[in-house]
Tab-separated table of C-alpha atoms and ligand atoms in Angstrom:
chain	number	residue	atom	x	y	z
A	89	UNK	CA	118.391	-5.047	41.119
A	90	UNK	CA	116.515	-2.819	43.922
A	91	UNK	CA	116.508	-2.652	47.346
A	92	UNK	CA	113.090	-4.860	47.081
A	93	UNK	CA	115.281	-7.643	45.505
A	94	UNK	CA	117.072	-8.026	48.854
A	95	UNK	CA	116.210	-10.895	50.797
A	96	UNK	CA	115.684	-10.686	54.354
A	97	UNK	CA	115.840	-13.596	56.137
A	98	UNK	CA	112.333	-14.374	58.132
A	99	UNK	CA	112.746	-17.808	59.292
A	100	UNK	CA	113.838	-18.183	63.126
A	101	UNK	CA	112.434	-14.876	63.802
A	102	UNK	CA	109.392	-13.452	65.091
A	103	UNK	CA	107.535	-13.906	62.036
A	104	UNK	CA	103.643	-15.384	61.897
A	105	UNK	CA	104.083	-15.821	57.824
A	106	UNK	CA	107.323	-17.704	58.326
A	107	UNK	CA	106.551	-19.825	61.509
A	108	UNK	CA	103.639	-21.484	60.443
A	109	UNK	CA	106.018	-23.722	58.424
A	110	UNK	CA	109.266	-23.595	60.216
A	111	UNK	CA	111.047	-26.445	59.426
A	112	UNK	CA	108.935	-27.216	56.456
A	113	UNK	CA	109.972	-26.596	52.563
A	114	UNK	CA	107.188	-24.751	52.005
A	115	UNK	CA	107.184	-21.322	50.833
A	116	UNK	CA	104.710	-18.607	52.430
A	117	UNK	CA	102.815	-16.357	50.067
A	118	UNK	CA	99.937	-16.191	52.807
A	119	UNK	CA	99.415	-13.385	56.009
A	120	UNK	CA	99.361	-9.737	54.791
A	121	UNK	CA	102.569	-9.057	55.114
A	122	UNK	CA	105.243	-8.190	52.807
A	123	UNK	CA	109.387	-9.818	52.580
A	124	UNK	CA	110.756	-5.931	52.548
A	125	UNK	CA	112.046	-4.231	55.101
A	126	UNK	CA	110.703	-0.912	56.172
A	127	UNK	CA	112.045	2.243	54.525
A	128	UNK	CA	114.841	3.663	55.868
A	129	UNK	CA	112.877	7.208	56.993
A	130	UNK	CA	110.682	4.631	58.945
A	131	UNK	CA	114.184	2.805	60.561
A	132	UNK	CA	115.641	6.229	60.925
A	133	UNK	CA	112.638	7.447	63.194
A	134	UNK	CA	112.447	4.324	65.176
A	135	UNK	CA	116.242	4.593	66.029
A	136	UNK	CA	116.102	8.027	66.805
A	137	UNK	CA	113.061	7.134	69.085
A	138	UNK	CA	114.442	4.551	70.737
A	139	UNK	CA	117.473	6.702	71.560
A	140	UNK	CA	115.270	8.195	73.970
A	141	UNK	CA	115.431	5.361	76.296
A	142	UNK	CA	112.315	6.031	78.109
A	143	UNK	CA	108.686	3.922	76.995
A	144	UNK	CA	106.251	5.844	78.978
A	145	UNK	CA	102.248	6.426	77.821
A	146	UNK	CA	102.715	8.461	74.868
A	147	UNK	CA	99.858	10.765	72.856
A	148	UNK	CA	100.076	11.846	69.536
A	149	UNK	CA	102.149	15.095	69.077
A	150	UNK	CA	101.182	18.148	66.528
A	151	UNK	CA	103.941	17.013	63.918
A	152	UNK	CA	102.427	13.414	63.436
A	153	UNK	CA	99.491	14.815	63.147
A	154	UNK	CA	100.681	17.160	60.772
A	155	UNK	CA	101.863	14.591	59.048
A	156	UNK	CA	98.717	11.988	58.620
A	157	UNK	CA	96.695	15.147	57.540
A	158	UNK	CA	99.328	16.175	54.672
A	159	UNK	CA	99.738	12.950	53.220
A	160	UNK	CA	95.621	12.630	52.975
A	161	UNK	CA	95.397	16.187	51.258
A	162	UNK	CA	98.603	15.194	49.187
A	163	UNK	CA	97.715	11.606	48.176
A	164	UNK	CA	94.411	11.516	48.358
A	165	UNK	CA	92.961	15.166	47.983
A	166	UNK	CA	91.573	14.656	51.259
A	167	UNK	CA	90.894	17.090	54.126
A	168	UNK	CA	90.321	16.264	56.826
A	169	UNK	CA	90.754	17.726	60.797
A	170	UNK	CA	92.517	16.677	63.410
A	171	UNK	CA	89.694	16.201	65.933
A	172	UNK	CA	88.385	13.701	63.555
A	173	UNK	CA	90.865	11.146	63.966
A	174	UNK	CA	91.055	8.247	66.422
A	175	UNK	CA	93.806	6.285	66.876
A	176	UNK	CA	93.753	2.685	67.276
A	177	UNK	CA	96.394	-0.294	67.803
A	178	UNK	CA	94.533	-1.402	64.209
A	179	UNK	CA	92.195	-1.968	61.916
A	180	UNK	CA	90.478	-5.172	62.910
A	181	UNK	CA	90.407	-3.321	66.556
A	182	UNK	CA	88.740	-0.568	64.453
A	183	UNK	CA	85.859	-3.257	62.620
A	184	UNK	CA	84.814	-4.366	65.413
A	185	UNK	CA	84.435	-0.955	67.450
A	186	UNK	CA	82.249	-0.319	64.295
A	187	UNK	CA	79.809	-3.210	65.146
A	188	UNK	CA	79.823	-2.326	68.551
A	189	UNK	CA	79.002	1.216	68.237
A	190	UNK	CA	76.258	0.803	65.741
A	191	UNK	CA	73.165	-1.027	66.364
A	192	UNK	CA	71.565	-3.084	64.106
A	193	UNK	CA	72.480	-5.414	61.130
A	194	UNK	CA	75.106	-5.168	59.264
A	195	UNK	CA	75.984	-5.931	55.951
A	196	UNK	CA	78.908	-6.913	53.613
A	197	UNK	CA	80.217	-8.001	50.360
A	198	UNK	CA	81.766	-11.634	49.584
A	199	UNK	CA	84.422	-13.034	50.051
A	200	UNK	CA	86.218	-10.445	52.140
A	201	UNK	CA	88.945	-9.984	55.141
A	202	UNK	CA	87.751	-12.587	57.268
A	203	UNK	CA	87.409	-9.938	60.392
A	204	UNK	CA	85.003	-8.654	58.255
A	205	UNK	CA	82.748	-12.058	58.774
A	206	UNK	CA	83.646	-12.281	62.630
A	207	UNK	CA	83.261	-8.965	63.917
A	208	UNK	CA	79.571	-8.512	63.575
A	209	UNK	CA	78.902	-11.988	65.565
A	210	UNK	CA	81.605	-10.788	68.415
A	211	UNK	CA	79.307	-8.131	68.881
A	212	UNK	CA	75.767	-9.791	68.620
A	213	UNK	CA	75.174	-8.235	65.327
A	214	UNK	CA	73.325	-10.441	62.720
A	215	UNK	CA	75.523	-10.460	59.667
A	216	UNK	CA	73.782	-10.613	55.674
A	217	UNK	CA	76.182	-11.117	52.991
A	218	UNK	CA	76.122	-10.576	49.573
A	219	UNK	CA	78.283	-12.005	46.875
A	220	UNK	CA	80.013	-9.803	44.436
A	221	UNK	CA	79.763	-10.432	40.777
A	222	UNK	CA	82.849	-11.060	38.194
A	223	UNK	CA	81.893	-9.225	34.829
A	224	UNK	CA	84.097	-9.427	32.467
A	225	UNK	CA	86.540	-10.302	34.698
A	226	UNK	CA	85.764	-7.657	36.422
A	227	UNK	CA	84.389	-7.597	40.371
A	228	UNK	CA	81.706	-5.780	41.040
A	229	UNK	CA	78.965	-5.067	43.571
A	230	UNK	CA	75.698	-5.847	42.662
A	231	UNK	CA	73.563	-3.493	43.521
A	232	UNK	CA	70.078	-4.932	43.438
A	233	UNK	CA	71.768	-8.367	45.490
A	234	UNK	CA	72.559	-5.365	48.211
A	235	UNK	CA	69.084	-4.101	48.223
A	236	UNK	CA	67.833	-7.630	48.684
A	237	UNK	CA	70.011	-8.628	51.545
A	238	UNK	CA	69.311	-4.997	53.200
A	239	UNK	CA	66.765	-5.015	55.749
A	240	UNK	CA	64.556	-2.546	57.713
A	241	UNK	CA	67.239	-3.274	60.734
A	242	UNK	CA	70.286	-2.866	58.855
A	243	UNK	CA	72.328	0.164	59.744
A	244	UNK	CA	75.834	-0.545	58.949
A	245	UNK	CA	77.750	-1.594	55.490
A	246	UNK	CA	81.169	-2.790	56.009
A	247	UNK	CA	83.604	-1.621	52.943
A	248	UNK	CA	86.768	-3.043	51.673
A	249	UNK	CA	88.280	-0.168	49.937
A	250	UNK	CA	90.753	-1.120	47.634
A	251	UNK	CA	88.630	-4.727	48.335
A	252	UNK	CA	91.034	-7.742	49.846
A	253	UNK	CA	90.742	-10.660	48.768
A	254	UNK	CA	89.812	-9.191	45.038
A	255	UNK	CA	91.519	-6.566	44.318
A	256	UNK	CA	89.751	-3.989	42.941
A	257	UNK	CA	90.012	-0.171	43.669
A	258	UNK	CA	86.695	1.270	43.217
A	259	UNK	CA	85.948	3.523	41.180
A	260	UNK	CA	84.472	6.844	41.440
A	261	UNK	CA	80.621	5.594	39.843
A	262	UNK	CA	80.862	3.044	41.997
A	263	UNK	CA	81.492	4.350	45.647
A	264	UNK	CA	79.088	7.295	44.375
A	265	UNK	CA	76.339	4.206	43.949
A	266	UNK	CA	77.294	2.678	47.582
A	267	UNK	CA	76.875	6.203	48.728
A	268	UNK	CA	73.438	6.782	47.228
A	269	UNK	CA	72.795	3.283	48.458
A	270	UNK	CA	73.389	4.075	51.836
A	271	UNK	CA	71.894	7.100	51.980
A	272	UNK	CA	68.386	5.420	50.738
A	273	UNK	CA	68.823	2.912	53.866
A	274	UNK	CA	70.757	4.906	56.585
A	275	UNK	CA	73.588	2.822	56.620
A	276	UNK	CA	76.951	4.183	58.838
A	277	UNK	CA	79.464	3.345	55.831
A	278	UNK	CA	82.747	1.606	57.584
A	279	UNK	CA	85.278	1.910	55.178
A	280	UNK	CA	88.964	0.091	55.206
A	281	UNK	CA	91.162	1.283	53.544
A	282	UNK	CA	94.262	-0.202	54.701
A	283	UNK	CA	95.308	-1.166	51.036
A	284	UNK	CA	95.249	2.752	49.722
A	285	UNK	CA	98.728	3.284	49.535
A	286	UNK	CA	98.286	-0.080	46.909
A	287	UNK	CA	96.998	1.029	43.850
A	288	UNK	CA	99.330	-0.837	40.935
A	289	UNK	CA	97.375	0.959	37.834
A	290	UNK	CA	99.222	4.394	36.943
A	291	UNK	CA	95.690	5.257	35.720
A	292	UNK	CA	93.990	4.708	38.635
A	293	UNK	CA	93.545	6.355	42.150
A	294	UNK	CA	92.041	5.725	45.771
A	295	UNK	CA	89.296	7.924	46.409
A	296	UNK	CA	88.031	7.623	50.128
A	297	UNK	CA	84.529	7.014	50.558
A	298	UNK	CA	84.619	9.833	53.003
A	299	UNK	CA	86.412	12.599	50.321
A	300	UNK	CA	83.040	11.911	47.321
A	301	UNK	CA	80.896	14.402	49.170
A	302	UNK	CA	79.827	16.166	52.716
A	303	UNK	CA	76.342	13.966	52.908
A	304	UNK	CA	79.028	10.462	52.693
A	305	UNK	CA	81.952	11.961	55.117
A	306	UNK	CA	78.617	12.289	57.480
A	307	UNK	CA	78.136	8.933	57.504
A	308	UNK	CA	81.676	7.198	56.941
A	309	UNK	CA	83.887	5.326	59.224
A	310	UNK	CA	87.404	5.525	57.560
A	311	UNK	CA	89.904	2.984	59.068
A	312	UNK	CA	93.460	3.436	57.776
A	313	UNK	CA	96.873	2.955	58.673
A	314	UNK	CA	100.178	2.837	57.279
A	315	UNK	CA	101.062	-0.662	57.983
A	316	UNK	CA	100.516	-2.520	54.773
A	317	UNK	CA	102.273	0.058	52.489
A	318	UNK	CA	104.992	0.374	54.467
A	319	UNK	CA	105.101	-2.817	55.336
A	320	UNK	CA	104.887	-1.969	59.066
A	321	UNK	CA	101.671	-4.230	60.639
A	322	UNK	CA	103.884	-5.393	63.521
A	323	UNK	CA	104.520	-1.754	65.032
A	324	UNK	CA	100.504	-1.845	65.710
A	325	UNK	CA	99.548	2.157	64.963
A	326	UNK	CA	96.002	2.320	62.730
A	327	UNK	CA	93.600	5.378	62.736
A	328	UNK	CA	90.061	5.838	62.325
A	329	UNK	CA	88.780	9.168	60.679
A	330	UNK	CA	85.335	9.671	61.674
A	331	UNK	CA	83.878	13.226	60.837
A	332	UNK	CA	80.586	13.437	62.590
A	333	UNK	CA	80.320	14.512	66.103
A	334	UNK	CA	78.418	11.917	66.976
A	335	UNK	CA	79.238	9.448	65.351
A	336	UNK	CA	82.723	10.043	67.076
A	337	UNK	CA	81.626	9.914	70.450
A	338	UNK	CA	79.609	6.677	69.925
A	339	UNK	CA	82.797	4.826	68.212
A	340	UNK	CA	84.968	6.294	71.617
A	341	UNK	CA	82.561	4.783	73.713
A	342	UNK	CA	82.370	1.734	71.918
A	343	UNK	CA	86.186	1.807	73.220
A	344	UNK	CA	86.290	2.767	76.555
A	345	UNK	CA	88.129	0.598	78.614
A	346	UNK	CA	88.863	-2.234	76.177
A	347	UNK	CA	91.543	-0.128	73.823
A	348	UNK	CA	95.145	0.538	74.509
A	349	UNK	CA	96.652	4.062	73.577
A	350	UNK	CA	98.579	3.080	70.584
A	351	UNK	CA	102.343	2.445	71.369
A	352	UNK	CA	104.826	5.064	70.393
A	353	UNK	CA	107.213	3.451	68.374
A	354	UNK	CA	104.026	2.990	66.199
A	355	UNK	CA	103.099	6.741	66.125
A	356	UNK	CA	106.810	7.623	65.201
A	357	UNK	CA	107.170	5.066	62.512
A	358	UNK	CA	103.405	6.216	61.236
A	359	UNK	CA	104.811	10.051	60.762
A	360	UNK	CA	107.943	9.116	58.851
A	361	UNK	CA	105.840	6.609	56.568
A	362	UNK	CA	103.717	9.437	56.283
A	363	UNK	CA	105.770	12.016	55.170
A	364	UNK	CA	109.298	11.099	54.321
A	365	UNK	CA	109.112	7.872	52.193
A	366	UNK	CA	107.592	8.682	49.020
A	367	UNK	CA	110.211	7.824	46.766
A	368	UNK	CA	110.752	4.606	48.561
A	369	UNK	CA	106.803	3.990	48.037
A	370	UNK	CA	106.473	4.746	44.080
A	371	UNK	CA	109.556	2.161	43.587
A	372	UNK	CA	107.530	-0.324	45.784
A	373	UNK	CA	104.501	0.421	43.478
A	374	UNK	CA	106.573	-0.713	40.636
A	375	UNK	CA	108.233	-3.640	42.191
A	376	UNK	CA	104.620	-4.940	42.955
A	377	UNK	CA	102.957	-4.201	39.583
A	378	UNK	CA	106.070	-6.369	38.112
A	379	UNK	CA	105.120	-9.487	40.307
A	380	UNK	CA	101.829	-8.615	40.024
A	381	UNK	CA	101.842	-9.107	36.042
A	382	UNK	CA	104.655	-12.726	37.142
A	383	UNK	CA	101.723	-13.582	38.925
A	384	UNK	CA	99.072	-12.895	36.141
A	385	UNK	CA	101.658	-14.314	33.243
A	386	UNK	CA	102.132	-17.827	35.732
A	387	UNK	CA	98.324	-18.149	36.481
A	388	UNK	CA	97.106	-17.733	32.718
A	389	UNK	CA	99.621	-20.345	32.015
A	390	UNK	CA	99.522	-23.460	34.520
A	391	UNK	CA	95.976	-23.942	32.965
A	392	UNK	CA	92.618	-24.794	33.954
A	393	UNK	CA	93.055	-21.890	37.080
A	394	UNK	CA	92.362	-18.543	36.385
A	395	UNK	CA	92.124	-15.069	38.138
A	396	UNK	CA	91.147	-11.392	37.456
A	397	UNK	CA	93.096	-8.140	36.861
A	398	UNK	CA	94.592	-7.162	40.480
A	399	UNK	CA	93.971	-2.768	40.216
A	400	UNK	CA	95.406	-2.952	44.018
A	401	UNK	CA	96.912	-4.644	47.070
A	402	UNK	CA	100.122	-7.563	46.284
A	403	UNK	CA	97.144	-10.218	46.678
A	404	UNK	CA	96.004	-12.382	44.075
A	405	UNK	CA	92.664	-14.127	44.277
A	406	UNK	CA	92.834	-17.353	42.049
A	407	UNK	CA	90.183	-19.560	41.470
A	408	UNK	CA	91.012	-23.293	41.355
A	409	UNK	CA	87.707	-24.659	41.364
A	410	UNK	CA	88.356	-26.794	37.864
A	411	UNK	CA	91.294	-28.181	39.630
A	412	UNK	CA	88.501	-30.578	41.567
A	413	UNK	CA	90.536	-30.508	45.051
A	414	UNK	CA	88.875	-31.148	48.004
A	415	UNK	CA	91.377	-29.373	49.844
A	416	UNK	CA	93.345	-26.955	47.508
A	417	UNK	CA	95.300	-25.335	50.316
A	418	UNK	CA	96.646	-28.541	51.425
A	419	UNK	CA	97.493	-29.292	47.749
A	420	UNK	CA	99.249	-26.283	47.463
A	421	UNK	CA	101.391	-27.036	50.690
A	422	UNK	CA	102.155	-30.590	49.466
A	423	UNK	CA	103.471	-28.851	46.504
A	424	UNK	CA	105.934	-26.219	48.590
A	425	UNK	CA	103.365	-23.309	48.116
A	426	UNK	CA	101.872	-21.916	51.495
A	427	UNK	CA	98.138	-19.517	50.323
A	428	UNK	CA	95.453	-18.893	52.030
A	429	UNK	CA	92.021	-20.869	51.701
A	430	UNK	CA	89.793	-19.028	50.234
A	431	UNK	CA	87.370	-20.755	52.571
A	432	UNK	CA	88.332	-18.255	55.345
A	433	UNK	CA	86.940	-15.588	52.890
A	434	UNK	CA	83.874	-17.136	52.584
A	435	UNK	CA	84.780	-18.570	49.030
A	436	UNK	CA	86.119	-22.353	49.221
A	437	UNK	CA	87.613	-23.612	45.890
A	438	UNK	CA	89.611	-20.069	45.678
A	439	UNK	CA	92.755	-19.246	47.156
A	440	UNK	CA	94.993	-15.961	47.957
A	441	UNK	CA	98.675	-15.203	47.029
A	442	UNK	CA	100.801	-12.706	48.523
A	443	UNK	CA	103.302	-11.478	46.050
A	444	UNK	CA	104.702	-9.127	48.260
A	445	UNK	CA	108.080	-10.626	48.097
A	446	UNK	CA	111.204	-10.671	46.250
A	447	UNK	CA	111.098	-11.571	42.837
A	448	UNK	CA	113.415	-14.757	43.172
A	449	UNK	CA	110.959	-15.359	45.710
A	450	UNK	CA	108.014	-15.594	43.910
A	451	UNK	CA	109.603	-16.860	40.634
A	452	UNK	CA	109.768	-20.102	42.511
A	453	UNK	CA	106.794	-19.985	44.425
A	454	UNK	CA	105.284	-19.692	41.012
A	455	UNK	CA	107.486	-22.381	40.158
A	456	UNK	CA	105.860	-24.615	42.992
A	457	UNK	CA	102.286	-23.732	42.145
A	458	UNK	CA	102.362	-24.531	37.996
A	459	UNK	CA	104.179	-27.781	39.257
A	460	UNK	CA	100.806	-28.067	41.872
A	461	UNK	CA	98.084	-27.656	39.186
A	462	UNK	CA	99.865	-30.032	36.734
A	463	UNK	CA	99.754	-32.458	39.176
A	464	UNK	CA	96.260	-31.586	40.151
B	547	LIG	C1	91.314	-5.271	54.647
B	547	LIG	C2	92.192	-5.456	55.869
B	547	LIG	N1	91.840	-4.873	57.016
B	547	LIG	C3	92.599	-5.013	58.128
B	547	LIG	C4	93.750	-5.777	58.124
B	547	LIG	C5	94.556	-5.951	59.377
B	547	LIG	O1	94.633	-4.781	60.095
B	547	LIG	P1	95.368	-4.678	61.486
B	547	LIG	O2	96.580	-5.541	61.418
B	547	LIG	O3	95.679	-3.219	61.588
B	547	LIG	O4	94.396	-5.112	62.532
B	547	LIG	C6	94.143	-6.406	56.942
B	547	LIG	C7	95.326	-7.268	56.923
B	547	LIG	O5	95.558	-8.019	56.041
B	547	LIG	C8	93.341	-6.243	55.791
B	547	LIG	O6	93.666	-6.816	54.632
C-alpha cells in the first residue's frame, strides 16, 4: 500500500470530474485531474499561508522564484531568468494569449487538448491541422503533412509537449526537426508542457523545446505549471517562459486588462511543488507507470480495441473504432465507465482514460470497460 492507494472521497464536493455524474454509478476516468491529494509540502505551505489571515493582491516573491528556476535547471537542465517568466492563472489562459499576440495562421497537430482547436478561432486566427501518424505504434509528426498544411501566413505552431491526448514525450530528433521546421517558416513555437513532470519511462526525459538551442528559446512560448504533477489545477497558478524581449512584451500586451494576477495560495503551493516534493513525485511516477501498464494489460485484452505505448501523462488514448459504436462515450457510460470522446480531440471513434487514480479504482473501471467492449 502507498499513500496513492488512499481513497479520497470526491463525490459531494467541489469536484468537475465527480459532479458530472453525481448520483450516477458511473465511474470518472475523464477531466485532467488526478484522485490524490496534494503532497504534504504543498498542504504544509497552504496552511502556513493561510495562517496569515490576510488575501490581499499578491506578486511573486524572490524565493518562488528561486524556486521555479531551480527545479527547471534541476529537472530539466534548463536555465532560464527570471525576467522571462510570466505568470498566468493557466495554461489555456496562456494558448490563447499566444493566438492573440501573434498574427497570422496557426497551426497544430491532431487530435490534441481541445483548447488547442478553440483558441485560434476565439482570436480570429484561421486554424490548419494536421494529423499525426501511428508507426509502429508509435505517434509521430509527419513532417511533409506539416509542410503541406503550412502556409505563407502561418506564423505560429501550437505544441503539445509531452502530447495529450497521445502520449508521447518527444524526443530529442524530433523537437530538433520541429525546430528546423520552424525556423524554415518563421513560426513563434508555443509549447505546453503542462505534462513534464509526467514522463513514466525511466529511460526517457522532457526536454523543453526552449532548452535544444539559443535560435529555438528565440522563438518559443513555454507554458508550464505545476498543476497536473502535483495534482494541483484547482489552485489556478501556470507560467509562461518566454525569452525574447519582444516576444515578451507582445504576449503582456496580448494580456492587458483581461488577466488576473495569479492568486497567492497558487504561488505558495507552486514553490513547495517546486522544490520540496520530490520524493513524493518519483513515488507518483511509479504509482502511474503501474496503472499505466493495468491499463495497457486490460486494453490488449478486452479485444478488438487497442492503444499505443503511453511514454507520458496518466492518459490513455484507445481506439474503439472496430467496436462499430455510434456513440462510444455513451456506451462507455451505460457500462459504469465515464472517458472522454475522442471527438472533442478532433478524433471520433477514440476515447481518453485517466488513470490517475487509485488502483482499486481503476481495477474496476477496467472492470466496467472489458464488460463494455464485450457487450459492444
Ligand atoms: C495539454 C494541456 N494544456 C492545458 C491544460 C489545462 O491547463 P489549465 O488548467 O492551467 O488552464 C491541460 C489540462 O488537461 C492540458 O492537458
Amino acid at each position: 500500500m502507498t499513500v496513492f492507494d488512499t481513497p479520497v472521497e470526491r463525490r459531494g464536493t467541489d469536484s468537475i470530474k465527480w459532479g458530472k455524474y453525481a448520483g450516477r454509478d458511473i465511474l470518472p476516468l475523464w477531466v485532467a485531474d488526478m484522485d490524490f491529494a496534494a503532497p504534504p509540502a504543498v498542504l504544509a505551505a497552504l496552511h502556513q499561508r493561510v495562517e496569515q489571515s490576510v488575501f490581499g493582491y499578491g506578486h511573486p516573491w524572490p524565493s518562488l522564484e528561486e524556486s521555479v528556476l531551480a527545479h527547471l535547471a534541476g529537472e530539466y537542465d534548463w536555465a532560464i531568468e527570471r525576467e522571462w517568466i510570466v505568470w498566468l492563472p493557466g495554461l489555456v489562459s496562456g494558448l490563447n494569449i499566444a493566438c492573440r499576440a501573434i498574427d497570422g495562421e496557426v497551426l497544430t497537430a491532431t487530435p490534441v487538448y481541445p483548447p488547442f482547436l478553440s483558441a485560434p478561432r476565439f482570436s480570429g486566427r484561421a486554424l490548419n491541422r494536421v494529423e499525426l501518424a501511428e508507426h509502429d505504434g508509435r505517434w509521430q509528426w509527419d513532417m511533409a503533412a506539416m509542410a503541406m498544411a503550412t502556409t505563407p501566413a502561418t506564423r505560429l505552431f501550437l505544441l503539445c509537449h509531452p502530447h495529450n491526448p497521445v502520449g508521447r514525450c518527444w524526443s530529442r530528433e524530433e523537437l530538433q526537426a520541429l525546430a528546423d521546421f520552424a525556423e524554415q517558416r518563421d513560426l513563434v513555437v508555443c509549447s505546453d508542457e503542462i505534462h513534464c513532470g509526467l514522463i513514466l519511462d525511466a529511460d526517457k526525459r522532457h526536454i523543453p523545446f526552449a532548452s535544444l538551442s539559443p535560435a529555438a528559446a528565440q522563438r518559443s512560448i513555454t507554458l508550464l505549471a505545476p498543476s497536473k504533477t502535483f495534482n494541483i489545477p484547482g489552485l489556478g497558478c501556470a507560467l509562461a517562459v518566454i525569452p525574447d524581449a519582444v516576444l515578451r512584451r507582445r504576449f503582456l500586451r496580448a494580456m492587458d486588462g483581461i488577466v488576473p494576477h495569479v492568486n497567492v495560495l497558487g504561488l505558495a503551493a507552486c514553490e513547495a511543488a517546486y522544490r520540496d516534493c520530490a520524493d513524493w513525485h518519483g513515488e507518483l511516477l511509479t504509482y502511474l507507470a503501474g496503472n499505466r501498464d493495468r491499463v495497457a494489460m486490460a486494453v490488449a485484452g478486452a479485444g478488438r480495441v487497442r492503444m499505443s505505448p503511453v511514454e507520458a501523462t496518466y492518459l490513455a488514448w484507445i481506439d474503439v473504432r472496430p467496436l462499430g459504436l455510434s456513440n462510444p462515450a455513451a456506451h462507455f457510460e451505460a457500462h459504469g465507465l465515464g472517458l472522454s470522446d475522442g471527438t472533442d480531440f478532433g478524433a471520433p471513434g477514440w476515447l481518453r482514460l485517466n488513470f490517475g487514480c487509485p488502483r482499486a479504482t481503476l481495477d474496476e473501471a477496467l472492470r466496467r470497460f472489458t464488460a463494455a467492449c464485450q457487450a459492444a
